[in-house]
Coordinates of C-alpha atoms in Angstrom, one line a residue:
Chain U
X1393 CA -27.0 -29.0 18.7
X1394 CA -28.8 -27.1 21.3
X1395 CA -31.8 -25.1 19.9
X1396 CA -32.2 -21.4 20.9
X1397 CA -34.8 -20.2 22.8
X1398 CA -35.7 -23.5 24.9
X1399 CA -37.6 -23.1 27.9
X1400 CA -35.3 -22.4 30.9
X1401 CA -35.5 -23.7 34.2
X1402 CA -37.0 -21.3 37.0
X1403 CA -33.5 -20.8 38.1
X1404 CA -32.3 -19.1 35.1
X1405 CA -33.7 -16.0 36.3
X1406 CA -30.7 -13.6 37.2
X1407 CA -31.4 -11.5 39.8
X1408 CA -28.1 -9.5 39.8
X1409 CA -26.1 -9.5 36.9
X1410 CA -22.8 -7.8 37.5
X1411 CA -21.0 -7.1 33.8
X1412 CA -17.3 -6.3 33.9
X1413 CA -16.7 -4.3 30.9
X1414 CA -19.7 -2.4 29.5
X1415 CA -18.8 -2.4 25.6
X1416 CA -20.0 -4.6 22.6
X1417 CA -19.8 -8.0 24.3
X1418 CA -21.0 -7.1 27.8
X1419 CA -23.5 -4.5 26.8
X1420 CA -25.2 -6.8 24.1
X1421 CA -25.5 -9.5 26.7
X1422 CA -27.2 -7.2 29.2
X1423 CA -29.5 -5.8 26.5
X1424 CA -30.2 -9.3 25.3
X1425 CA -31.2 -10.5 29.0
X1426 CA -33.2 -7.4 29.5
X1427 CA -35.2 -7.9 26.3
X1428 CA -36.0 -11.5 27.4
X1429 CA -37.3 -10.6 30.6
X1430 CA -34.4 -13.0 32.3
X1431 CA -32.6 -10.1 34.5
X1432 CA -33.8 -8.1 37.4
X1433 CA -31.0 -5.8 38.1
X1434 CA -28.0 -5.0 35.8
X1435 CA -24.7 -3.7 37.3
X1436 CA -21.8 -2.4 35.3
X1437 CA -18.1 -2.3 36.0
X1438 CA -15.9 -0.2 34.0
X1439 CA -12.7 2.0 34.6
X1440 CA -14.4 5.0 33.2
X1441 CA -17.2 6.5 34.8
X1442 CA -18.4 8.5 31.7
X1443 CA -18.9 4.9 29.8
X1444 CA -20.7 3.6 32.7
X1445 CA -23.0 6.7 32.7
X1446 CA -23.4 6.2 28.9
X1447 CA -24.7 2.7 29.6
X1448 CA -27.1 3.6 32.1
X1449 CA -28.3 6.3 29.5
X1450 CA -28.7 3.7 26.7
X1451 CA -30.7 1.7 29.5
X1452 CA -28.2 -1.2 29.3
X1453 CA -27.2 -1.2 33.0
X1454 CA -29.1 0.3 36.1
X1455 CA -26.1 0.9 38.2
X1456 CA -22.1 1.6 37.7
X1457 CA -19.3 0.9 39.8
X1458 CA -15.6 1.8 38.9
X1459 CA -14.2 -0.5 42.1
X1460 CA -14.9 -4.0 40.8
X1461 CA -15.0 -5.8 44.3
X1462 CA -17.7 -3.6 45.5
X1463 CA -19.6 -3.8 42.2
X1464 CA -19.8 -7.7 42.4
X1465 CA -21.1 -7.9 45.7
X1466 CA -24.6 -9.6 45.9
X1467 CA -24.4 -10.5 42.3
X1468 CA -25.7 -14.0 41.5
X1469 CA -23.9 -13.9 38.3
X1470 CA -20.9 -12.0 37.1
X1471 CA -19.6 -11.8 33.3
X1472 CA -16.3 -10.8 32.6
X1473 CA -16.2 -8.9 29.4
X1474 CA -13.0 -7.1 29.2
X1475 CA -9.7 -7.6 27.3
X1476 CA -9.0 -11.4 28.2
X1477 CA -5.3 -10.1 29.2
X1478 CA -6.7 -8.7 32.2
X1479 CA -8.5 -11.8 33.4
X1480 CA -6.3 -13.0 36.3
X1481 CA -5.9 -9.6 37.9
X1482 CA -9.6 -9.1 37.8
X1483 CA -10.5 -12.2 39.2
X1484 CA -7.9 -11.7 42.1
X1485 CA -9.9 -8.3 42.6
X1486 CA -13.1 -9.5 42.6
X1487 CA -12.4 -12.7 44.6
X1488 CA -13.1 -10.8 48.1
X1489 CA -16.7 -9.7 46.7
X1490 CA -17.7 -13.0 45.5
X1491 CA -20.2 -15.1 47.5
X1492 CA -21.0 -18.7 47.8
X1493 CA -23.8 -18.3 45.3
X1494 CA -22.1 -16.0 42.6
X1495 CA -21.2 -17.6 39.5
X1496 CA -18.6 -16.2 37.6
X1497 CA -18.0 -16.5 33.7
X1498 CA -16.0 -15.0 31.2
X1499 CA -16.0 -14.0 27.0
X1500 CA -12.5 -14.4 26.2
X1501 CA -11.5 -15.7 22.8
X1502 CA -8.6 -18.1 24.4
X1503 CA -9.5 -20.6 27.3
X1504 CA -6.6 -22.4 28.3
X1505 CA -4.8 -19.2 29.6
X1506 CA -8.3 -18.1 31.2
X1507 CA -8.3 -21.2 33.0
X1508 CA -4.6 -21.1 33.9
X1509 CA -5.5 -17.3 35.4
X1510 CA -8.3 -18.6 37.1
X1511 CA -6.4 -21.6 38.9
X1512 CA -3.6 -19.0 40.1
X1513 CA -6.2 -16.0 41.1
X1514 CA -9.5 -17.5 42.0
X1515 CA -8.6 -21.0 43.3
X1516 CA -10.8 -20.9 46.2
X1517 CA -13.9 -20.2 43.6
X1518 CA -13.0 -22.6 40.8
X1519 CA -16.4 -24.4 41.2
X1520 CA -18.2 -21.3 40.8
X1521 CA -16.0 -20.5 37.3
X1522 CA -17.4 -21.1 34.2
X1523 CA -15.1 -20.2 31.2
X1524 CA -17.0 -19.4 28.1
X1525 CA -16.4 -17.8 24.7
X1526 CA -19.1 -16.2 22.8
X1527 CA -18.2 -16.2 19.1
X1528 CA -19.6 -12.7 18.1
X1529 CA -18.3 -9.5 17.3
X1530 CA -18.7 -6.5 15.2
X1531 CA -16.7 -3.5 13.6
X1532 CA -18.0 -1.4 16.0
X1533 CA -17.2 -1.4 20.0
X1534 CA -18.3 0.6 23.0
X1535 CA -21.6 0.7 24.9
X1536 CA -23.0 2.4 22.0
X1537 CA -22.3 -0.4 19.8
X1538 CA -24.2 -2.9 21.7
X1539 CA -27.5 -4.5 20.6
X1540 CA -29.9 -7.2 21.9
X1541 CA -29.5 -9.3 19.1
X1542 CA -25.9 -9.6 18.6
X1543 CA -25.8 -13.5 19.9
X1544 CA -28.9 -14.5 18.1
X1545 CA -28.1 -17.9 16.4
X1546 CA -24.3 -17.3 17.4
X1547 CA -22.2 -20.1 19.0
X1548 CA -21.2 -19.9 22.5
X1549 CA -18.4 -22.4 23.2
X1550 CA -18.4 -23.3 27.1
X1551 CA -15.2 -25.2 28.2
X1552 CA -16.2 -26.5 32.1
X1553 CA -13.4 -28.0 34.0
X1554 CA -13.6 -31.3 36.2
X1555 CA -14.1 -29.2 39.2
X1556 CA -16.7 -26.8 37.7
X1557 CA -20.0 -27.0 39.3
X1558 CA -22.5 -28.6 36.9
X1559 CA -25.4 -26.5 38.3
X1560 CA -23.1 -23.4 37.7
X1561 CA -22.4 -24.3 33.8
X1562 CA -26.3 -25.2 33.4
X1563 CA -27.0 -21.6 34.9
X1564 CA -24.3 -20.1 32.5
X1565 CA -25.6 -21.9 29.4
X1566 CA -29.1 -21.2 30.1
X1567 CA -28.2 -17.4 30.4
X1568 CA -26.6 -17.6 26.8
X1569 CA -29.4 -19.3 25.4
X1570 CA -31.8 -16.6 26.6
X1571 CA -29.6 -14.3 24.7
X1572 CA -30.7 -16.4 21.6
X1573 CA -27.2 -18.2 21.5
X1574 CA -26.4 -22.0 20.6
X1575 CA -24.3 -23.7 23.0
X1576 CA -21.1 -26.2 22.5
X1577 CA -18.9 -27.7 24.9
X1578 CA -15.4 -28.6 24.5
X1579 CA -12.2 -28.8 26.4
X1580 CA -10.2 -25.6 26.8
X1581 CA -7.5 -27.5 24.7
X1582 CA -10.0 -28.3 22.1
X1583 CA -11.4 -24.7 21.9
X1584 CA -8.1 -23.3 21.7
X1585 CA -7.0 -25.7 18.9
X1586 CA -10.1 -24.9 16.7
X1587 CA -9.5 -21.3 16.9
X1588 CA -5.8 -21.2 16.6
X1589 CA -6.3 -23.1 13.2
X1590 CA -9.5 -21.3 11.8
X1591 CA -8.8 -18.0 13.2
X1592 CA -5.5 -17.3 14.9
X1593 CA -3.0 -19.0 12.2
X1594 CA -4.7 -17.1 9.3
X1595 CA -4.3 -13.8 11.2
X1596 CA -0.6 -14.3 11.6
X1597 CA -0.2 -15.6 7.9
X1598 CA -2.0 -12.9 6.5
X1599 CA 0.2 -10.2 8.5
X1600 CA 3.2 -12.0 7.3
X1601 CA 2.2 -11.8 3.8
X1602 CA 1.6 -7.9 4.0
X1603 CA 4.7 -7.4 6.3
X1604 CA 7.1 -9.3 3.5
X1605 CA 5.5 -7.1 0.7
X1606 CA 5.7 -4.0 2.6
X1607 CA 9.5 -4.6 3.7
X1608 CA 10.6 -5.2 0.2
X1609 CA 12.5 -2.4 -1.5
X1610 CA 10.1 -2.8 -4.4
X1611 CA 7.1 -2.7 -2.5
X1612 CA 5.5 0.2 -4.5
X1613 CA 5.8 -1.9 -7.6
X1614 CA 4.4 -5.2 -6.0
X1615 CA 1.3 -3.4 -4.2
X1616 CA 0.8 -1.9 -7.4
X1617 CA -0.1 -5.1 -8.9
X1618 CA -1.8 -6.6 -6.0
X1619 CA -5.6 -7.4 -6.9
X1620 CA -8.7 -8.6 -5.6
X1621 CA -7.1 -12.2 -4.6
X1622 CA -4.4 -10.2 -2.6
X1623 CA -6.9 -8.1 -0.8
X1624 CA -9.2 -10.9 0.2
X1625 CA -6.3 -12.9 1.5
X1626 CA -5.0 -9.8 3.6
X1627 CA -8.0 -8.6 4.8
X1628 CA -7.5 -9.8 8.2
X1629 CA -4.5 -8.3 8.4
X1630 CA -6.3 -5.1 8.8
X1631 CA -7.2 -6.3 12.3
X1632 CA -6.2 -4.6 15.6
X1633 CA -2.4 -5.0 16.2
X1634 CA -2.6 -4.9 20.0
X1635 CA -5.8 -7.5 20.2
X1636 CA -3.9 -9.8 17.9
X1637 CA -0.7 -9.7 19.7
X1638 CA -2.6 -10.4 23.1
X1639 CA -4.6 -13.6 21.3
X1640 CA -1.3 -14.8 19.7
X1641 CA 0.5 -14.8 23.1
X1642 CA -2.6 -16.1 25.1
X1643 CA -3.0 -18.8 22.7
X1644 CA 0.7 -19.3 22.0
X1645 CA 0.9 -23.2 22.7
X1646 CA -2.2 -24.1 20.3
X1647 CA -0.9 -21.6 17.7
X1648 CA 2.6 -22.8 17.5
X1649 CA 1.5 -26.3 17.1
X1650 CA -0.9 -25.4 14.2
X1651 CA 2.1 -23.1 12.8
X1652 CA 4.2 -26.1 12.6
X1653 CA 1.6 -28.0 10.8
X1654 CA 1.1 -25.5 8.5
X1655 CA 4.8 -25.1 7.9
X1656 CA 4.9 -28.8 7.3
X1657 CA 2.1 -28.8 4.7
X1658 CA 3.8 -25.7 2.9
X1659 CA 7.2 -27.6 2.7
X1660 CA 5.3 -30.5 1.1
X1661 CA 4.2 -28.0 -1.9
X1662 CA 7.7 -26.5 -1.7
X1663 CA 9.2 -30.2 -2.5
X1664 CA 6.8 -30.7 -5.1
X1665 CA 7.4 -27.5 -6.7
X1666 CA 11.2 -28.1 -6.5
X1667 CA 10.9 -31.6 -8.3
X1668 CA 8.5 -30.5 -10.6
X1669 CA 5.9 -32.9 -9.1
X1670 CA 2.6 -31.6 -11.0
X1671 CA 0.6 -34.4 -9.8
X1672 CA 1.2 -33.6 -6.0
X1673 CA 0.6 -30.1 -6.4
X1674 CA -2.5 -30.6 -8.3
X1675 CA -3.7 -33.1 -5.7
X1676 CA -3.4 -30.8 -3.0
X1677 CA -4.9 -27.7 -4.9
X1678 CA -8.2 -30.1 -5.8
X1679 CA -8.2 -31.4 -2.1
X1680 CA -8.6 -28.1 -0.7
X1681 CA -10.7 -26.7 -3.6
X1682 CA -13.2 -29.4 -3.0
X1683 CA -13.1 -29.4 0.8
X1684 CA -13.9 -25.6 0.7
X1685 CA -16.7 -25.8 -1.6
X1686 CA -18.3 -28.4 0.6
X1687 CA -17.6 -26.2 3.7
X1688 CA -19.4 -23.4 1.8
X1689 CA -22.2 -25.9 0.7
X1690 CA -22.7 -27.2 4.3
X1691 CA -22.8 -23.6 5.9
X1692 CA -25.3 -22.5 3.3
X1693 CA -22.5 -20.0 1.8
X1694 CA -22.1 -21.7 -1.3
Chain O
X477 CA 2.2 6.0 -16.7
X478 CA 0.8 5.9 -20.4
X479 CA -2.5 7.2 -20.9
X480 CA -4.9 5.0 -22.6
X481 CA -6.8 5.9 -26.1
X482 CA -3.7 8.1 -27.3
X483 CA -3.8 8.7 -30.9
X484 CA -2.0 5.8 -32.7
X485 CA 0.8 6.0 -35.4
X486 CA -0.4 5.5 -38.8
X487 CA 1.1 1.8 -38.6
X488 CA -1.0 0.9 -35.6
X489 CA -3.7 -0.6 -38.0
X490 CA -3.8 -4.2 -38.1
X491 CA -4.4 -5.6 -41.4
X492 CA -4.7 -9.0 -40.5
X493 CA -4.9 -10.2 -36.9
X494 CA -4.6 -14.1 -36.3
X495 CA -5.7 -14.8 -32.7
X496 CA -4.6 -18.4 -31.3
X497 CA -7.5 -19.1 -28.8
X498 CA -10.7 -17.3 -29.3
X499 CA -11.9 -17.5 -25.6
X500 CA -12.1 -14.8 -23.2
X501 CA -8.5 -13.2 -23.5
X502 CA -8.3 -13.5 -27.3
X503 CA -12.0 -12.8 -28.1
X504 CA -12.3 -9.5 -26.1
X505 CA -9.2 -8.3 -27.8
X506 CA -10.6 -8.9 -31.3
X507 CA -13.7 -7.3 -30.1
X508 CA -12.1 -4.3 -28.7
X509 CA -9.7 -3.8 -31.9
X510 CA -12.9 -4.2 -33.9
X511 CA -15.0 -1.5 -31.9
X512 CA -12.0 0.8 -32.1
X513 CA -11.7 0.3 -35.7
X514 CA -8.2 -0.6 -35.5
X515 CA -8.1 -3.9 -37.7
X516 CA -9.3 -5.1 -41.1
X517 CA -9.5 -8.9 -40.9
X518 CA -9.4 -11.1 -37.9
X519 CA -8.6 -14.9 -38.1
X520 CA -9.4 -17.2 -35.5
X521 CA -7.2 -20.5 -34.6
X522 CA -8.5 -23.2 -32.4
X523 CA -8.8 -26.8 -32.0
X524 CA -12.2 -27.0 -32.2
X525 CA -14.3 -25.9 -35.2
X526 CA -17.5 -25.6 -33.2
X527 CA -15.7 -22.9 -31.1
X528 CA -14.6 -21.1 -33.9
X529 CA -17.9 -21.1 -35.6
X530 CA -19.3 -19.8 -32.8
X531 CA -16.8 -16.9 -32.7
X532 CA -17.6 -16.1 -36.2
X533 CA -21.4 -16.0 -35.4
X534 CA -20.5 -13.8 -32.4
X535 CA -18.8 -11.4 -34.9
X536 CA -15.5 -11.5 -33.0
X537 CA -13.4 -13.2 -36.2
X538 CA -14.0 -13.3 -39.8
X539 CA -12.4 -16.7 -40.5
X540 CA -11.5 -19.8 -38.4
X541 CA -8.8 -22.3 -38.7
X542 CA -7.8 -25.3 -37.0
X543 CA -4.5 -25.5 -38.7
X544 CA -2.5 -23.1 -36.8
X545 CA 0.5 -22.9 -39.4
X546 CA -2.1 -22.2 -42.1
X547 CA -4.1 -19.7 -40.1
X548 CA -1.1 -17.2 -39.4
X549 CA -0.2 -16.9 -43.0
X550 CA -0.2 -13.5 -44.4
X551 CA -1.1 -12.0 -40.6
X552 CA 0.7 -9.0 -39.7
X553 CA 0.1 -9.5 -36.0
X554 CA -0.5 -13.0 -34.2
X555 CA -1.5 -13.4 -30.6
X556 CA -1.3 -16.6 -28.6
X557 CA -4.2 -16.6 -26.1
X558 CA -4.3 -20.3 -25.3
X559 CA -2.9 -21.9 -22.1
X560 CA 0.7 -20.8 -21.3
X561 CA 1.7 -24.3 -21.2
X562 CA 1.3 -24.6 -24.7
X563 CA 3.5 -21.5 -25.9
X564 CA 6.3 -23.6 -27.0
X565 CA 4.5 -26.3 -29.0
X566 CA 2.7 -23.5 -30.5
X567 CA 5.5 -21.3 -31.6
X568 CA 7.2 -24.0 -33.4
X569 CA 3.9 -25.0 -35.1
X570 CA 3.6 -21.5 -36.4
X571 CA 7.1 -20.9 -37.1
X572 CA 6.8 -22.0 -40.9
X573 CA 3.6 -19.4 -41.4
X574 CA 5.4 -16.5 -40.0
X575 CA 6.7 -14.2 -42.5
X576 CA 9.5 -11.3 -42.1
X577 CA 6.5 -8.5 -41.3
X578 CA 4.7 -10.9 -38.9
X579 CA 5.0 -9.8 -35.3
X580 CA 4.0 -12.7 -32.7
X581 CA 2.9 -11.8 -29.0
X582 CA 1.7 -13.6 -26.2
X583 CA -0.7 -13.3 -23.2
X584 CA 0.8 -15.8 -21.0
X585 CA 0.5 -15.0 -16.9
X586 CA 4.3 -15.9 -16.6
X587 CA 6.9 -14.3 -18.7
X588 CA 10.4 -16.0 -18.0
X589 CA 9.0 -19.4 -19.0
X590 CA 7.7 -18.2 -22.4
X591 CA 10.9 -16.2 -23.3
X592 CA 12.7 -19.6 -22.7
X593 CA 10.0 -21.4 -24.7
X594 CA 10.7 -18.8 -27.6
X595 CA 14.2 -19.2 -27.4
X596 CA 13.8 -22.8 -27.9
X597 CA 11.0 -23.1 -30.4
X598 CA 11.1 -19.5 -32.2
X599 CA 14.9 -18.8 -32.3
X600 CA 14.9 -17.3 -35.7
X601 CA 12.1 -15.1 -35.0
X602 CA 13.3 -13.6 -31.6
X603 CA 13.4 -10.1 -33.1
X604 CA 9.5 -10.2 -33.9
X605 CA 8.3 -11.9 -30.8
X606 CA 7.2 -9.4 -27.9
X607 CA 6.0 -11.3 -24.7
X608 CA 3.3 -9.5 -22.9
X609 CA 0.9 -10.1 -20.1
X610 CA -2.6 -8.5 -20.2
X611 CA -4.0 -8.3 -16.5
X612 CA -7.6 -8.8 -16.9
X613 CA -9.9 -11.7 -16.2
X614 CA -13.3 -12.8 -15.6
X615 CA -15.2 -15.8 -14.0
X616 CA -16.7 -16.9 -17.4
X617 CA -14.5 -18.1 -20.3
X618 CA -15.3 -19.1 -24.0
X619 CA -16.0 -16.9 -26.9
X620 CA -19.3 -16.0 -25.4
X621 CA -17.8 -14.3 -22.4
X622 CA -15.6 -12.0 -24.7
X623 CA -16.3 -8.3 -24.5
X624 CA -15.0 -5.3 -26.1
X625 CA -14.3 -3.6 -23.0
X626 CA -12.6 -6.1 -20.8
X627 CA -9.4 -4.2 -21.1
X628 CA -10.6 -0.7 -20.5
X629 CA -8.2 0.9 -18.0
X630 CA -6.5 -2.3 -17.4
X631 CA -2.7 -3.0 -17.2
X632 CA -0.7 -4.7 -19.8
X633 CA 2.8 -5.8 -18.9
X634 CA 5.0 -6.1 -22.0
X635 CA 8.9 -7.6 -21.3
X636 CA 10.8 -7.0 -24.2
X637 CA 14.3 -8.5 -24.6
X638 CA 17.8 -7.0 -25.9
X639 CA 16.9 -8.6 -29.1
X640 CA 13.3 -7.8 -29.4
X641 CA 12.8 -5.2 -32.3
X642 CA 11.8 -1.6 -31.3
X643 CA 9.0 -1.2 -33.9
X644 CA 7.4 -4.4 -32.9
X645 CA 7.2 -3.6 -29.2
X646 CA 5.6 -0.3 -30.2
X647 CA 3.3 -2.0 -32.1
X648 CA 2.1 -4.4 -29.9
X649 CA 1.5 -1.6 -27.0
X650 CA 0.1 0.5 -29.4
X651 CA -2.7 -2.6 -30.1
X652 CA -3.2 -3.0 -26.3
X653 CA -3.7 0.9 -26.1
X654 CA -6.4 0.6 -28.8
X655 CA -8.1 -1.9 -26.6
X656 CA -8.1 0.6 -23.6
X657 CA -5.3 -0.7 -21.8
X658 CA -2.3 0.8 -19.8
X659 CA 1.3 -0.3 -20.7
X660 CA 4.0 -1.1 -18.2
X661 CA 7.5 -2.4 -19.3
X662 CA 9.2 -4.7 -17.2
X663 CA 11.9 -7.3 -17.6
X664 CA 10.5 -10.9 -17.8
X665 CA 12.1 -11.4 -14.2
X666 CA 10.8 -8.4 -12.7
X667 CA 7.2 -9.5 -13.8
X668 CA 7.5 -12.9 -12.7
X669 CA 8.7 -11.6 -9.4
X670 CA 5.8 -9.3 -9.1
X671 CA 3.3 -12.0 -9.6
X672 CA 4.7 -14.5 -7.6
X673 CA 4.6 -11.9 -4.8
X674 CA 1.3 -10.7 -5.0
X675 CA -0.7 -13.6 -6.8
X676 CA 0.8 -17.1 -7.0
X677 CA 2.2 -17.2 -3.4
X678 CA -0.9 -16.3 -1.9
X679 CA -2.8 -18.9 -3.8
X680 CA -0.3 -21.7 -2.8
X681 CA -0.7 -20.3 0.9
X682 CA -4.5 -20.5 0.8
X683 CA -4.5 -24.0 -0.7
X684 CA -2.2 -25.0 2.0
X685 CA -4.1 -24.0 4.9
X686 CA -7.4 -25.6 3.7
X687 CA -5.6 -28.5 2.9
X688 CA -4.2 -28.7 6.4
X689 CA -7.6 -28.3 7.9
X690 CA -9.3 -30.8 5.5
X691 CA -6.5 -33.6 6.3
X692 CA -7.2 -33.1 9.9
X693 CA -8.9 -36.0 11.6
X694 CA -10.7 -33.2 13.5
X695 CA -11.7 -31.1 10.1
X696 CA -15.5 -31.6 10.6
X697 CA -15.1 -29.5 14.1
X698 CA -12.6 -26.9 12.7
X699 CA -14.7 -26.2 9.5
X700 CA -17.7 -25.6 11.8
X701 CA -16.0 -23.0 13.6
X702 CA -14.4 -21.1 10.5
X703 CA -15.8 -17.9 10.0
X704 CA -15.6 -14.8 7.7
X705 CA -11.9 -14.3 8.2
X706 CA -11.4 -17.8 7.2
X707 CA -13.8 -17.5 4.3
X708 CA -12.1 -14.5 2.7
X709 CA -8.4 -15.8 3.3
X710 CA -9.0 -19.0 1.3
X711 CA -11.2 -17.4 -1.2
X712 CA -8.4 -18.1 -3.7
X713 CA -8.3 -21.7 -3.0
X714 CA -11.4 -22.1 -4.8
X715 CA -9.5 -21.5 -7.8
X716 CA -8.8 -24.0 -10.8
X717 CA -6.3 -26.5 -9.5
X718 CA -4.6 -27.4 -13.1
X719 CA -4.5 -24.0 -14.1
X720 CA -2.9 -23.1 -10.7
X721 CA -0.5 -26.1 -11.0
X722 CA 0.7 -24.9 -14.1
X723 CA 1.3 -21.4 -13.3
X724 CA 3.0 -22.6 -10.4
X725 CA 5.3 -24.6 -12.4
X726 CA 5.7 -22.4 -15.0
X727 CA 6.9 -19.5 -12.4
X728 CA 8.5 -22.1 -10.0
X729 CA 12.1 -20.0 -9.7
X730 CA 10.3 -16.5 -8.6
X731 CA 7.7 -18.5 -6.6
X732 CA 10.5 -20.6 -4.7
X733 CA 12.2 -17.4 -3.7
X734 CA 9.1 -15.4 -2.5
X735 CA 8.1 -18.3 -0.8
X736 CA 11.3 -18.8 1.1
X737 CA 11.4 -15.1 2.0
X738 CA 7.8 -15.8 3.4
X739 CA 8.7 -18.6 5.5
X740 CA 11.3 -16.2 7.1
X741 CA 9.2 -13.9 8.0
X742 CA 6.8 -16.4 9.2
X743 CA 10.0 -17.9 11.3
X744 CA 10.4 -14.5 12.8
X745 CA 6.8 -14.1 13.9
X746 CA 7.2 -18.1 15.2
X747 CA 10.5 -16.8 17.3
X748 CA 8.8 -13.9 18.8
X749 CA 6.0 -16.1 19.8
X750 CA 8.3 -18.4 21.4
X751 CA 9.9 -16.1 23.5
X752 CA 7.0 -14.0 24.1
X753 CA 8.3 -11.0 22.7
X754 CA 5.0 -9.2 22.3
X755 CA 6.6 -5.8 21.1
X756 CA 7.8 -7.6 18.0
X757 CA 4.7 -9.2 17.0
X758 CA 2.8 -5.9 17.6
X759 CA 5.6 -4.1 15.7
X760 CA 4.9 -6.4 12.6
X761 CA 1.2 -6.6 12.8
X762 CA 1.0 -3.0 12.7
X763 CA 3.3 -2.4 10.1
X764 CA 1.5 -4.9 7.8
X765 CA -1.8 -3.1 9.0
X766 CA -0.7 0.4 8.0
X767 CA 1.0 -0.9 4.6
X768 CA -2.3 -2.3 3.7
X769 CA -4.5 0.7 4.6
X770 CA -1.8 3.0 2.8
X771 CA -2.2 0.4 -0.3
X772 CA -5.9 0.5 0.0
X773 CA -6.0 4.4 0.2
X774 CA -3.8 4.8 -3.2
X775 CA -5.7 2.5 -5.2
X776 CA -9.0 4.2 -4.1
X777 CA -10.3 0.9 -2.4
X778 CA -10.1 2.3 1.2

C-alpha cells in the first residue's frame, strides 16, 4: 500500500500537461496538480471551444485546443480523459504530435481494450504509454464539477505492460500521488476481472431485474409493492445507459466470464430450491451475509 | 384504494383478541387496536412465559398463555403472528379451541403455502380462516419493539378463498383499517408472485453475488475494490439466512418461475454482449432506467 503525499522525485514536476477532455476527471486532475504546485502549464483539448473557454475561466487550464495533434505538441505529460471508446482514435490522432519524451496515460474504466487500442493505433510509442484507471467519480460532470480534492485518498490502478518504460510508470504514479491518490498495480486482465465482478456485473444484473418487471404485463402491480430492498438493489440501474453499454462491450470478455460464474452460482441455489435443500440455501445465504459483514467491517463501513 | 380510518361497522369491535406470537408484528397490532379503542381484551400466546410477562408489563396484552388451544378459547379473533413455517402445526393445535364464531387470520409473508397448510390442518374451519399479509417490519423485534403506529399507511394484503366467509373477510379488513392500514385483495398466487418478483428474487440474487465473490480465490482483492454500487446492490444479502431460507422454500413455486424469467432476461443480455449488439444492450438498460425513474416518481421517492 502506498501512502499519499510522499515526497516526489525532482522529475515528478510536469512542465506542460495536456489534458484531453476537460471534464470532471481531467479537470479535477488539473486542479489537484495546480494546487500541489506540481505543474507549470496546463493545456486542455476538447471538441467544444465553449467548454475550453469555461475551463480557462475556472482556472483549470491555461490554453485550449480543439485540434488534439496540435494541443499535445511540447507536452511532457498527456492524460486521456475522454470516453474510453474514443481511445484508439484519439491515440492515432495525437501520435504525430507526441515527442520522444512525452508520456501518455489514460483514465479509462477498462484496460484490456485500451491496451489493444494502443497496440493498434500507438504501436510506435508503447514504451511511453501507461494505462491507468482512477477510481473516482461524482454525480455531476463537466469542467464546473471539477475539484482539486476528487482523488484524495482514492485508488488509482496502473496496469503497465512488459514494454512500458519503468520511468514513465513512475512519473504517472508520482503525478497521481501528487493529486492525493493511492496507487495499485495490476495486469490489465486482473483489473478488468476485478471491475467486471464488483461493478460491471452488478450493473447488468440490476438492469435485468428492472427490465423483467417493466416488461411484465402486471408491471404496475409489481412496482406498487416494491420497497426499499428493491430500491437499493436496483439503484445502479439508474445509471447512464450509453455509458454502461460502452463499458459492458469494452470489458466483454471479463464480464462474460464473471456472468457465467454467477449463472452457475444461481443454478446451484435453484437446484437447492427444487430439491427443497434448506441446508444448502442457508449455507450460501449465511456465507454471503458473513462475508459482506466482514467486508463492511474491514472497510470501516460496518 | 381504501382510505384508512373509515368509520367501522359496529361489529368491527373485537371482544376478545388472541395474538399467537407477541413480537413486533402481533404486539404492534394489539397496541394499535388498543389505542383505537377497538378491542376489549387481548390475550397473548407464546412459548416463553418471560416474553408473555413482558408483553403484559408493556400493556400490550391482558393475559398470557403458553398453551395455544387454551389461549384461543372464547376469542372472536385469532391472529397468527409467529414464523410462517409453523402455521400448519399451530392451526392443528388451536383447532379444538376454535368456536363457530371465531375468525382466524395470519400475518405470514407467503400465502399459497399458508393456504395449503390451512386446508390440511384446519379443513373444518376454512370458512373462518382469512389469509393476510401486513407489509410492515422493522430492524428490531420482540414485544419491546411493538408500536401502535407500525401499520399506519402501510399495505395489508388479504387473499380470501372461494370458501372464505365474506363477513369474516370484512371483519379482518376492518381490524387492519383500525390499525391504520390500507387493504388490498389478491389471490394467494398473485400475492406470492408479486413478492417473489420484488422481494424474494432480489434477495436470492444478492446472496448469490456475494457468495460468488466470497468463494473466489481472489476474494480479498475483489472485495477491496467493491464500492457503493456493490454495497447497495448487496444490502439485502445482510438479511437473516434462516428467515430467507424459509421464505424461499415457502414460496418455491413462484420464486422458481420468476427466477427462470430472470435467467431468460439475463441470457438475452448475454447474447447481445457476445454478438456485440450495443443497441440491444442500450435498449434494455434505457428501458430499465426509465421504468425505475417512473416508479420512483409515482411513489414520491424521486
